[in-house]
mmCIF file with all atom_site columns, C-alpha atoms in Angstrom:
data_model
loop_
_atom_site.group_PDB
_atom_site.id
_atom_site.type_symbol
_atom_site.label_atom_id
_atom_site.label_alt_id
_atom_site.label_comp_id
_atom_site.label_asym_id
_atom_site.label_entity_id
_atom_site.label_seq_id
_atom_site.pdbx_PDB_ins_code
_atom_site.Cartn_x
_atom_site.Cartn_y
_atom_site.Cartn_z
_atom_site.occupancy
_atom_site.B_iso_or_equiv
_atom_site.pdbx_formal_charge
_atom_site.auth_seq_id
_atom_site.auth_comp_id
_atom_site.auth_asym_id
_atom_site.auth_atom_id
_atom_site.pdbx_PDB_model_num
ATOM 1  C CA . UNK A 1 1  ? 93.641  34.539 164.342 1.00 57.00 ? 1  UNK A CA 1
ATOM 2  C CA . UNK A 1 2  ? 96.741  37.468 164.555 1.00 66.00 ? 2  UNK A CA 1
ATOM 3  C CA . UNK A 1 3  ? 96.980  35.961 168.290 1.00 74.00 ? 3  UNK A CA 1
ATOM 4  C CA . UNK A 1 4  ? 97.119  32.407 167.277 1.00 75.00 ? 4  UNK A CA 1
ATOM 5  C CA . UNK A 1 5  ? 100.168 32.849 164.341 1.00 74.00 ? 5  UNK A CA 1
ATOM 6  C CA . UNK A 1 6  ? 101.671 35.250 166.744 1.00 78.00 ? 6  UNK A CA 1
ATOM 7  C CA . UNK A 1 7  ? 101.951 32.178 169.373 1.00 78.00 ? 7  UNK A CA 1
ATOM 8  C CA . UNK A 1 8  ? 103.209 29.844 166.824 1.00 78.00 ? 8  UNK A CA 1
ATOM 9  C CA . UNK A 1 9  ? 105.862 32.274 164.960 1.00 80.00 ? 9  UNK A CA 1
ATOM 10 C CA . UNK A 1 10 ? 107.019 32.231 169.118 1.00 80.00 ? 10 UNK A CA 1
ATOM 11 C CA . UNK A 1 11 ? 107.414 28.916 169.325 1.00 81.00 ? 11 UNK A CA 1
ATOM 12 C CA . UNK A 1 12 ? 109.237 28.625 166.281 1.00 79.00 ? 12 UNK A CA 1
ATOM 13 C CA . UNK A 1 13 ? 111.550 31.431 167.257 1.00 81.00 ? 13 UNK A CA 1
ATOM 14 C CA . UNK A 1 14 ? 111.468 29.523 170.677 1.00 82.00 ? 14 UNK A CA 1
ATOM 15 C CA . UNK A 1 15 ? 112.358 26.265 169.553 1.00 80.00 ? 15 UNK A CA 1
ATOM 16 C CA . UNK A 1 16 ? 115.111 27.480 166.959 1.00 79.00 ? 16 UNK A CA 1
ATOM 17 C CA . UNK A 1 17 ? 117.140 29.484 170.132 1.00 80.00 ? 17 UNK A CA 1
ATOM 18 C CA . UNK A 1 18 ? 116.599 26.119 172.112 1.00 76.00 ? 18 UNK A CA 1
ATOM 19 C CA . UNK A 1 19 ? 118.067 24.286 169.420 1.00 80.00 ? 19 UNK A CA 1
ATOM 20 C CA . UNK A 1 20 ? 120.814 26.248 168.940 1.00 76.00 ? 20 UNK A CA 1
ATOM 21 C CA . UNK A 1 21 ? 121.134 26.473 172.519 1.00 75.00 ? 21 UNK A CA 1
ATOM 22 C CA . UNK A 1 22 ? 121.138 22.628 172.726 1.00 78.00 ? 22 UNK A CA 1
ATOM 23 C CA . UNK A 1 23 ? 123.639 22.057 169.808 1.00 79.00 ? 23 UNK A CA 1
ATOM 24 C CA . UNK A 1 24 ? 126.028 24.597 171.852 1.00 80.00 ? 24 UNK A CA 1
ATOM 25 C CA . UNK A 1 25 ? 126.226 22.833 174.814 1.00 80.00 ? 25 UNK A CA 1
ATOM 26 C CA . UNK A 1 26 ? 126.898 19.302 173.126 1.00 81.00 ? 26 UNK A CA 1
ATOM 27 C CA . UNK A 1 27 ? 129.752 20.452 171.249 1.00 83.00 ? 27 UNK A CA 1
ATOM 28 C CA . UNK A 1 28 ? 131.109 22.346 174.465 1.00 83.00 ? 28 UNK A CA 1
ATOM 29 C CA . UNK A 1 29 ? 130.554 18.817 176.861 1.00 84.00 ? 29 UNK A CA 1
ATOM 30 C CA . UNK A 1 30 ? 132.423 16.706 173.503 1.00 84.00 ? 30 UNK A CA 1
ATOM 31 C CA . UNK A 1 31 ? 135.373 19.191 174.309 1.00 82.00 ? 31 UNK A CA 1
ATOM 32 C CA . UNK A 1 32 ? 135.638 18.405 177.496 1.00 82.00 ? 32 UNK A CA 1
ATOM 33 C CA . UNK A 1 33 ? 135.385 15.060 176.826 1.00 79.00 ? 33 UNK A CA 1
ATOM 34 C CA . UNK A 1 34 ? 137.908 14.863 174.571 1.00 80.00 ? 34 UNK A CA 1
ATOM 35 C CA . UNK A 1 35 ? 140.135 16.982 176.764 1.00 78.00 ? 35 UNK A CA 1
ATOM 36 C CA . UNK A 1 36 ? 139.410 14.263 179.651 1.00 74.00 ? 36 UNK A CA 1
ATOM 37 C CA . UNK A 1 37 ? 140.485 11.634 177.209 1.00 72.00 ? 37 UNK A CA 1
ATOM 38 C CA . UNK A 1 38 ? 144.054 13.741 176.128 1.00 69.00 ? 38 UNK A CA 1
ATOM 39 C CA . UNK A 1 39 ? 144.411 13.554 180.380 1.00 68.00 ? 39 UNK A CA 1
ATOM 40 C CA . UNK A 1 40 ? 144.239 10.211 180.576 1.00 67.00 ? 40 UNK A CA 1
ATOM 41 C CA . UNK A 1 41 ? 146.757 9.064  177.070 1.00 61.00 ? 41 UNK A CA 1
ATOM 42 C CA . UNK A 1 42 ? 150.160 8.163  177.893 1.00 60.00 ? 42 UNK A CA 1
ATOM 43 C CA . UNK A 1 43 ? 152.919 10.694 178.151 1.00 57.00 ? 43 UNK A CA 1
ATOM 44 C CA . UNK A 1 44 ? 154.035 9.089  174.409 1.00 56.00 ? 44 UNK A CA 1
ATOM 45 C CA . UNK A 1 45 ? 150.873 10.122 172.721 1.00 55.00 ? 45 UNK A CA 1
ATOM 46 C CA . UNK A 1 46 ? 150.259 13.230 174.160 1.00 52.00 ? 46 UNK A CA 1
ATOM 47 C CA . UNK A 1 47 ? 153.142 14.473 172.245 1.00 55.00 ? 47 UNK A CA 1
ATOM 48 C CA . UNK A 1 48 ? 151.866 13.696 169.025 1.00 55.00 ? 48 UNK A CA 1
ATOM 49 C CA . UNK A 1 49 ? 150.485 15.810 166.809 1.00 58.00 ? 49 UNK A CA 1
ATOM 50 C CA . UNK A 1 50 ? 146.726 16.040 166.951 1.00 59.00 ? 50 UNK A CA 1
ATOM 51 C CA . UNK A 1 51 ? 145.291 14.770 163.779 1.00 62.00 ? 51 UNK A CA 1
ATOM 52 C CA . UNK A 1 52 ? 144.490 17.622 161.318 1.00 61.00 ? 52 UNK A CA 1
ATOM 53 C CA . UNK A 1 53 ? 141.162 17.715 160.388 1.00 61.00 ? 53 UNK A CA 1
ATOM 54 C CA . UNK A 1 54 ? 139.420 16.440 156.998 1.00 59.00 ? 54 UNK A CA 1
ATOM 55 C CA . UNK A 1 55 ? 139.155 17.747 154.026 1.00 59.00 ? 55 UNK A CA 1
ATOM 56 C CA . UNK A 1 56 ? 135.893 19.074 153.519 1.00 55.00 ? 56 UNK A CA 1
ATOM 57 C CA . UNK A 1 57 ? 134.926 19.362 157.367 1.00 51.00 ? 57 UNK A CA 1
ATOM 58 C CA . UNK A 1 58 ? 133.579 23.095 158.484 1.00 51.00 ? 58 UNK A CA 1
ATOM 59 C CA . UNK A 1 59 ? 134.892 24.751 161.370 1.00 55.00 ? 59 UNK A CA 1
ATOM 60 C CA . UNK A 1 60 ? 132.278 24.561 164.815 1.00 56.00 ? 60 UNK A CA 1
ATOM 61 C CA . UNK A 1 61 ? 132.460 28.479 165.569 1.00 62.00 ? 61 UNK A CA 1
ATOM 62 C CA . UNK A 1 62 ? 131.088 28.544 161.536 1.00 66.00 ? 62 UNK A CA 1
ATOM 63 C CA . UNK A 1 63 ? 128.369 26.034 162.018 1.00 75.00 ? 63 UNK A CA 1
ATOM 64 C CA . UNK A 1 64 ? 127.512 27.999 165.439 1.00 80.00 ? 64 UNK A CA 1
ATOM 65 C CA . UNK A 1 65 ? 127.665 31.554 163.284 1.00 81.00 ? 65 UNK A CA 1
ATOM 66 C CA . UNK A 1 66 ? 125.486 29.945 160.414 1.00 85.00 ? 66 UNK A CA 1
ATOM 67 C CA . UNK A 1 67 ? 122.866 29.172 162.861 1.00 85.00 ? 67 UNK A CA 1
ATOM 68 C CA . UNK A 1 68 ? 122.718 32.049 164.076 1.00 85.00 ? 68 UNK A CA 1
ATOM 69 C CA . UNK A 1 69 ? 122.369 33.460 161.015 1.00 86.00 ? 69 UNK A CA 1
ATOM 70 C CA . UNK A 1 70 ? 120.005 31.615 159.814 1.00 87.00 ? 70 UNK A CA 1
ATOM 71 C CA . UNK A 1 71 ? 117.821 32.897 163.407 1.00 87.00 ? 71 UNK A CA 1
ATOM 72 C CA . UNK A 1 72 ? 118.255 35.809 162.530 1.00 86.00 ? 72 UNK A CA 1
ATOM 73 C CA . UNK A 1 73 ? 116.989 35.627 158.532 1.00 87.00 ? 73 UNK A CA 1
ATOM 74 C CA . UNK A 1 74 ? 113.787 33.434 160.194 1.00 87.00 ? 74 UNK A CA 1
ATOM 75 C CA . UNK A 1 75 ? 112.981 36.595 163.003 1.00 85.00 ? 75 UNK A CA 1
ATOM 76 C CA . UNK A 1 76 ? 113.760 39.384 160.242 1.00 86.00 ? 76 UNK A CA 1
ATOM 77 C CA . UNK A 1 77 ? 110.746 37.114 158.584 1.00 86.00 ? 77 UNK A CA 1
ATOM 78 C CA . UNK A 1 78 ? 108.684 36.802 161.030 1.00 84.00 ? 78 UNK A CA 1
ATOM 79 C CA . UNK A 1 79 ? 108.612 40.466 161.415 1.00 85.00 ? 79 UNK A CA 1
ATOM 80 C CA . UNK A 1 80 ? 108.417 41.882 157.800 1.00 87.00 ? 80 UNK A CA 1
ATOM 81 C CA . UNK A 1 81 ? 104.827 39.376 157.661 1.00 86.00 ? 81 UNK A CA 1
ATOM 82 C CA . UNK A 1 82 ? 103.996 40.990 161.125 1.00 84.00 ? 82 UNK A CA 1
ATOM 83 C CA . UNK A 1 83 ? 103.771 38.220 163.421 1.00 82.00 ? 83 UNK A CA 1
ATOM 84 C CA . UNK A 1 84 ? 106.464 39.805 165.318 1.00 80.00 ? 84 UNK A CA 1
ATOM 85 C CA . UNK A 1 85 ? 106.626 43.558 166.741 1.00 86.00 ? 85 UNK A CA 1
ATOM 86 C CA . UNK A 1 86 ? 109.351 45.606 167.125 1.00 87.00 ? 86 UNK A CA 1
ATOM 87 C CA . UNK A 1 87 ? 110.072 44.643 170.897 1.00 88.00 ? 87 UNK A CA 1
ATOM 88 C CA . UNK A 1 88 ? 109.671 41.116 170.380 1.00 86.00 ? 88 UNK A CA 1
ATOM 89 C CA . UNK A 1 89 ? 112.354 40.978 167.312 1.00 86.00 ? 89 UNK A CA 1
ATOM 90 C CA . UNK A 1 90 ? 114.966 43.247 169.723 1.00 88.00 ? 90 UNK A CA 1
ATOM 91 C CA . UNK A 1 91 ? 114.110 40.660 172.423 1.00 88.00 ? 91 UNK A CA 1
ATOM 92 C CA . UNK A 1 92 ? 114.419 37.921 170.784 1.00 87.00 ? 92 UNK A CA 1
ATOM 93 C CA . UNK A 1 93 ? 117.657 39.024 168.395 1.00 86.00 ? 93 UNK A CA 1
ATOM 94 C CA . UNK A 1 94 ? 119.328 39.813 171.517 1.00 87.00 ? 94 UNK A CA 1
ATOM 95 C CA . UNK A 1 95 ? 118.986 36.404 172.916 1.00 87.00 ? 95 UNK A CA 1
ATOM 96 C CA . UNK A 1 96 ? 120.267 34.832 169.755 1.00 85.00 ? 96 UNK A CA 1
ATOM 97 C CA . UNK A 1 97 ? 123.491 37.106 169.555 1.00 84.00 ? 97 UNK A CA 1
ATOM 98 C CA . UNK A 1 98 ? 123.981 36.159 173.265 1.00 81.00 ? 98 UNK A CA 1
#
């Protein structure tokens, strides 16, 4: 049984780096999007100021911190109930704060 949560406190750990991972790379390719888009504007526009953003919106680097945070909180977990050993939490704590 130790073998069997051991596999699926992996996966989770897994899938959480791969979504994190996935998140990253969409908000990196909407960048260059958008800087594709600021190529292509008219000389006119380009000098405009770029719109400031709303209100309430939080900051991409904070939503990329937070869930990396919240990784972290989920393999300090995984460990304390002992699903984890110590080389698998430096392994996979290293990967997240890569």
């Amino acid at each position: 049984m130790p073998g069997l949560l051991r596999g699926v406190a992996r996966t989770a750990v897994i899938s959480g780096t791969a979504t994190a991972v996935s998140n990253r790379v969409s908000r990196r390719q909407a960048g260059r999007w958008a800087e594709q888009d600021r190529e292509w504007q008219p000389a006119y526009q380009q000098d405009a100021a770029p719109p400031a953003p709303a209100p309430g919106a939080a900051q991409p680097g904070a939503d990329d911190m937070t869930s990396k945070i919240d990784q972290l909180k989920q393999l300090g977990d995984l460990k304390a109930q002992g699903l984890l050993t110590d080389e698998e939490f430096e392994a996979q704590k290293r990967q997240v704060l890569s």
